[in-house]
């Protein structure tokens, strides 16, 4: 397998995201869950943690082999660093691979990952594209902004048909967050409850 490294100047990961019920998709795990009131999925992490990640491609609903796919990746390099490997299945399906990126005004680093070639990926097939680990850095902050986001830019099948709209174009994203402590009112109520029980026992 070919090693790809996400460091200060590059993000090298082919991947993607949220899975529609019956359609082509790119997805990554873990997907995260809600830790706060905003709409972004969250991953509870601490500085120094290493999180395992896996990215998959699904071609449900296509009528011909997926011949090429371009994927956009946005990452906050101040909060995490990702090391990743393309899988053998990914390399076999898409022998031509390239990427390039640049910093954005939002503070994220954005890159486009291009996959091309024969045989491509057959319809109604799922493969793991990339495996990797995410190292959580000292810049971790709870800011309500996606720290890792992916979306499909372009997808073309073997007939030359643009099938981009068969994928979830809104993408998938997660916000890296430190665990949110229990709220003070709840802890206070628990403390009062325990004191009351202790008082009754003494009586």
GROMACS .gro file of C-alpha atoms in nm:
model
  203
    1UNK     CA    1   0.000   0.000   0.000
    2UNK     CA    2   0.115   0.356  -0.068
    3UNK     CA    3   0.168   0.575   0.239
    4UNK     CA    4   0.003   0.916   0.240
    5UNK     CA    5   0.065   1.171   0.516
    6UNK     CA    6  -0.140   1.471   0.634
    7UNK     CA    7   0.101   1.725   0.771
    8UNK     CA    8   0.120   2.102   0.776
    9UNK     CA    9   0.123   2.139   0.396
   10UNK     CA   10  -0.061   1.832   0.271
   11UNK     CA   11  -0.369   1.630   0.335
   12UNK     CA   12  -0.349   1.309   0.143
   13UNK     CA   13  -0.660   1.109   0.187
   14UNK     CA   14  -0.910   0.973  -0.058
   15UNK     CA   15  -1.247   0.942   0.095
   16UNK     CA   16  -1.564   1.045   0.214
   17UNK     CA   17  -1.918   1.044   0.355
   18UNK     CA   18  -2.268   1.038   0.486
   19UNK     CA   19  -2.452   0.747   0.344
   20UNK     CA   20  -2.791   0.800   0.179
   21UNK     CA   21  -3.035   0.512   0.228
   22UNK     CA   22  -3.032   0.382  -0.130
   23UNK     CA   23  -2.765   0.555  -0.334
   24UNK     CA   24  -2.398   0.601  -0.407
   25UNK     CA   25  -2.201   0.735  -0.114
   26UNK     CA   26  -1.869   0.817   0.042
   27UNK     CA   27  -1.854   0.773   0.417
   28UNK     CA   28  -1.613   0.773   0.707
   29UNK     CA   29  -1.615   0.620   1.053
   30UNK     CA   30  -1.649   0.722   1.325
   31UNK     CA   31  -1.935   0.948   1.219
   32UNK     CA   32  -1.952   1.126   1.554
   33UNK     CA   33  -2.264   1.224   1.750
   34UNK     CA   34  -2.424   1.533   1.901
   35UNK     CA   35  -2.248   1.684   2.202
   36UNK     CA   36  -2.398   2.032   2.177
   37UNK     CA   37  -2.679   2.232   2.018
   38UNK     CA   38  -2.532   2.295   1.671
   39UNK     CA   39  -2.603   2.073   1.370
   40UNK     CA   40  -2.248   1.939   1.326
   41UNK     CA   41  -2.166   1.589   1.444
   42UNK     CA   42  -1.900   1.590   1.717
   43UNK     CA   43  -1.615   1.361   1.822
   44UNK     CA   44  -1.524   1.376   2.192
   45UNK     CA   45  -1.142   1.380   2.207
   46UNK     CA   46  -0.855   1.507   2.420
   47UNK     CA   47  -0.517   1.649   2.321
   48UNK     CA   48  -0.283   1.358   2.256
   49UNK     CA   49  -0.557   1.112   2.157
   50UNK     CA   50  -0.518   0.898   1.844
   51UNK     CA   51  -0.847   0.812   1.669
   52UNK     CA   52  -0.875   0.532   1.410
   53UNK     CA   53  -1.055   0.636   1.091
   54UNK     CA   54  -1.189   0.439   0.794
   55UNK     CA   55  -1.324   0.575   0.464
   56UNK     CA   56  -1.547   0.380   0.222
   57UNK     CA   57  -1.691   0.423  -0.128
   58UNK     CA   58  -2.026   0.276  -0.232
   59UNK     CA   59  -2.159   0.269  -0.592
   60UNK     CA   60  -2.522   0.169  -0.534
   61UNK     CA   61  -2.747   0.306  -0.808
   62UNK     CA   62  -2.484   0.346  -1.078
   63UNK     CA   63  -2.543   0.184  -1.421
   64UNK     CA   64  -2.177   0.149  -1.521
   65UNK     CA   65  -1.837   0.134  -1.352
   66UNK     CA   66  -1.739   0.449  -1.169
   67UNK     CA   67  -1.442   0.563  -1.377
   68UNK     CA   68  -1.332   0.874  -1.192
   69UNK     CA   69  -1.412   1.059  -0.873
   70UNK     CA   70  -1.281   1.385  -0.727
   71UNK     CA   71  -1.315   1.436  -0.354
   72UNK     CA   72  -1.267   1.756  -0.156
   73UNK     CA   73  -1.123   1.735   0.194
   74UNK     CA   74  -1.116   2.024   0.443
   75UNK     CA   75  -0.915   1.991   0.764
   76UNK     CA   76  -0.817   2.217   1.052
   77UNK     CA   77  -0.446   2.135   1.073
   78UNK     CA   78  -0.417   2.319   1.404
   79UNK     CA   79  -0.645   2.068   1.574
   80UNK     CA   80  -0.543   1.737   1.415
   81UNK     CA   81  -0.291   1.557   1.198
   82UNK     CA   82  -0.396   1.254   0.991
   83UNK     CA   83  -0.177   0.968   0.866
   84UNK     CA   84  -0.350   0.752   0.606
   85UNK     CA   85  -0.297   0.460   0.366
   86UNK     CA   86  -0.481   0.386   0.044
   87UNK     CA   87  -0.607   0.028   0.045
   88UNK     CA   88  -0.518  -0.235  -0.215
   89UNK     CA   89  -0.881  -0.230  -0.335
   90UNK     CA   90  -0.863   0.147  -0.390
   91UNK     CA   91  -0.537   0.124  -0.586
   92UNK     CA   92  -0.669  -0.163  -0.799
   93UNK     CA   93  -0.989   0.022  -0.892
   94UNK     CA   94  -0.828   0.363  -0.949
   95UNK     CA   95  -0.461   0.325  -1.051
   96UNK     CA   96  -0.420   0.697  -1.126
   97UNK     CA   97  -0.425   0.913  -0.814
   98UNK     CA   98  -0.326   1.274  -0.752
   99UNK     CA   99  -0.405   1.560  -0.516
  100UNK     CA  100  -0.334   1.923  -0.450
  101UNK     CA  101  -0.451   2.182  -0.203
  102UNK     CA  102  -0.416   2.520  -0.039
  103UNK     CA  103  -0.510   2.713   0.278
  104UNK     CA  104  -0.853   2.878   0.282
  105UNK     CA  105  -0.969   3.207   0.437
  106UNK     CA  106  -1.163   3.003   0.692
  107UNK     CA  107  -0.838   2.870   0.841
  108UNK     CA  108  -0.895   2.523   0.699
  109UNK     CA  109  -0.665   2.349   0.454
  110UNK     CA  110  -0.854   2.223   0.147
  111UNK     CA  111  -0.740   1.957  -0.098
  112UNK     CA  112  -0.890   1.783  -0.402
  113UNK     CA  113  -0.811   1.412  -0.443
  114UNK     CA  114  -0.851   1.276  -0.796
  115UNK     CA  115  -0.898   0.907  -0.877
  116UNK     CA  116  -0.897   0.779  -1.236
  117UNK     CA  117  -0.850   0.470  -1.448
  118UNK     CA  118  -0.962   0.121  -1.536
  119UNK     CA  119  -1.132  -0.088  -1.425
  120UNK     CA  120  -1.294   0.168  -1.196
  121UNK     CA  121  -1.548   0.048  -0.944
  122UNK     CA  122  -1.842  -0.171  -1.050
  123UNK     CA  123  -2.202  -0.068  -0.969
  124UNK     CA  124  -2.349  -0.184  -0.635
  125UNK     CA  125  -2.006  -0.236  -0.483
  126UNK     CA  126  -1.856  -0.113  -0.158
  127UNK     CA  127  -1.483  -0.090  -0.087
  128UNK     CA  128  -1.274   0.058   0.189
  129UNK     CA  129  -1.074   0.339   0.027
  130UNK     CA  130  -0.848   0.460   0.305
  131UNK     CA  131  -0.754   0.370   0.660
  132UNK     CA  132  -0.575   0.599   0.897
  133UNK     CA  133  -0.542   0.756   1.237
  134UNK     CA  134  -0.613   1.111   1.355
  135UNK     CA  135  -0.374   1.260   1.613
  136UNK     CA  136  -0.535   1.532   1.825
  137UNK     CA  137  -0.311   1.840   1.858
  138UNK     CA  138  -0.271   2.114   2.119
  139UNK     CA  139  -0.478   2.355   1.906
  140UNK     CA  140  -0.799   2.162   1.990
  141UNK     CA  141  -1.087   2.401   2.060
  142UNK     CA  142  -1.465   2.383   2.080
  143UNK     CA  143  -1.558   2.637   1.814
  144UNK     CA  144  -1.863   2.482   1.646
  145UNK     CA  145  -1.682   2.466   1.311
  146UNK     CA  146  -1.615   2.142   1.114
  147UNK     CA  147  -1.258   2.024   1.171
  148UNK     CA  148  -1.273   1.747   0.911
  149UNK     CA  149  -1.513   1.766   0.616
  150UNK     CA  150  -1.542   1.580   0.286
  151UNK     CA  151  -1.757   1.616  -0.025
  152UNK     CA  152  -1.779   1.485  -0.381
  153UNK     CA  153  -1.673   1.740  -0.641
  154UNK     CA  154  -1.714   1.524  -0.952
  155UNK     CA  155  -1.796   1.163  -1.043
  156UNK     CA  156  -1.799   1.016  -1.397
  157UNK     CA  157  -1.893   0.661  -1.503
  158UNK     CA  158  -1.746   0.446  -1.781
  159UNK     CA  159  -2.006   0.577  -2.030
  160UNK     CA  160  -1.887   0.932  -1.974
  161UNK     CA  161  -2.202   1.016  -1.777
  162UNK     CA  162  -2.176   1.267  -1.496
  163UNK     CA  163  -2.309   1.083  -1.189
  164UNK     CA  164  -2.204   1.341  -0.929
  165UNK     CA  165  -2.564   1.408  -0.824
  166UNK     CA  166  -2.609   1.043  -0.723
  167UNK     CA  167  -2.382   1.113  -0.426
  168UNK     CA  168  -2.464   1.309  -0.113
  169UNK     CA  169  -2.333   1.648  -0.225
  170UNK     CA  170  -2.370   1.809   0.118
  171UNK     CA  171  -2.089   1.588   0.244
  172UNK     CA  172  -1.996   1.469   0.590
  173UNK     CA  173  -1.819   1.660   0.863
  174UNK     CA  174  -1.720   1.636   1.228
  175UNK     CA  175  -1.621   1.888   1.493
  176UNK     CA  176  -1.344   1.771   1.729
  177UNK     CA  177  -1.440   1.862   2.084
  178UNK     CA  178  -1.316   1.813   2.434
  179UNK     CA  179  -1.573   1.623   2.643
  180UNK     CA  180  -1.838   1.858   2.782
  181UNK     CA  181  -1.853   1.836   3.165
  182UNK     CA  182  -2.179   1.756   3.342
  183UNK     CA  183  -2.384   2.070   3.403
  184UNK     CA  184  -2.362   2.221   3.753
  185UNK     CA  185  -2.742   2.215   3.819
  186UNK     CA  186  -2.759   1.842   3.758
  187UNK     CA  187  -2.461   1.773   3.983
  188UNK     CA  188  -2.612   1.997   4.252
  189UNK     CA  189  -2.943   1.809   4.240
  190UNK     CA  190  -2.762   1.476   4.267
  191UNK     CA  191  -2.563   1.602   4.565
  192UNK     CA  192  -2.878   1.727   4.741
  193UNK     CA  193  -3.051   1.396   4.671
  194UNK     CA  194  -2.765   1.195   4.818
  195UNK     CA  195  -2.754   1.415   5.129
  196UNK     CA  196  -3.127   1.368   5.180
  197UNK     CA  197  -3.096   0.991   5.152
  198UNK     CA  198  -2.805   0.993   5.399
  199UNK     CA  199  -3.006   1.200   5.645
  200UNK     CA  200  -3.300   0.958   5.633
  201UNK     CA  201  -3.071   0.661   5.688
  202UNK     CA  202  -2.925   0.824   6.000
  203UNK     CA  203  -3.274   0.890   6.139
   0.00000   0.00000   0.00000
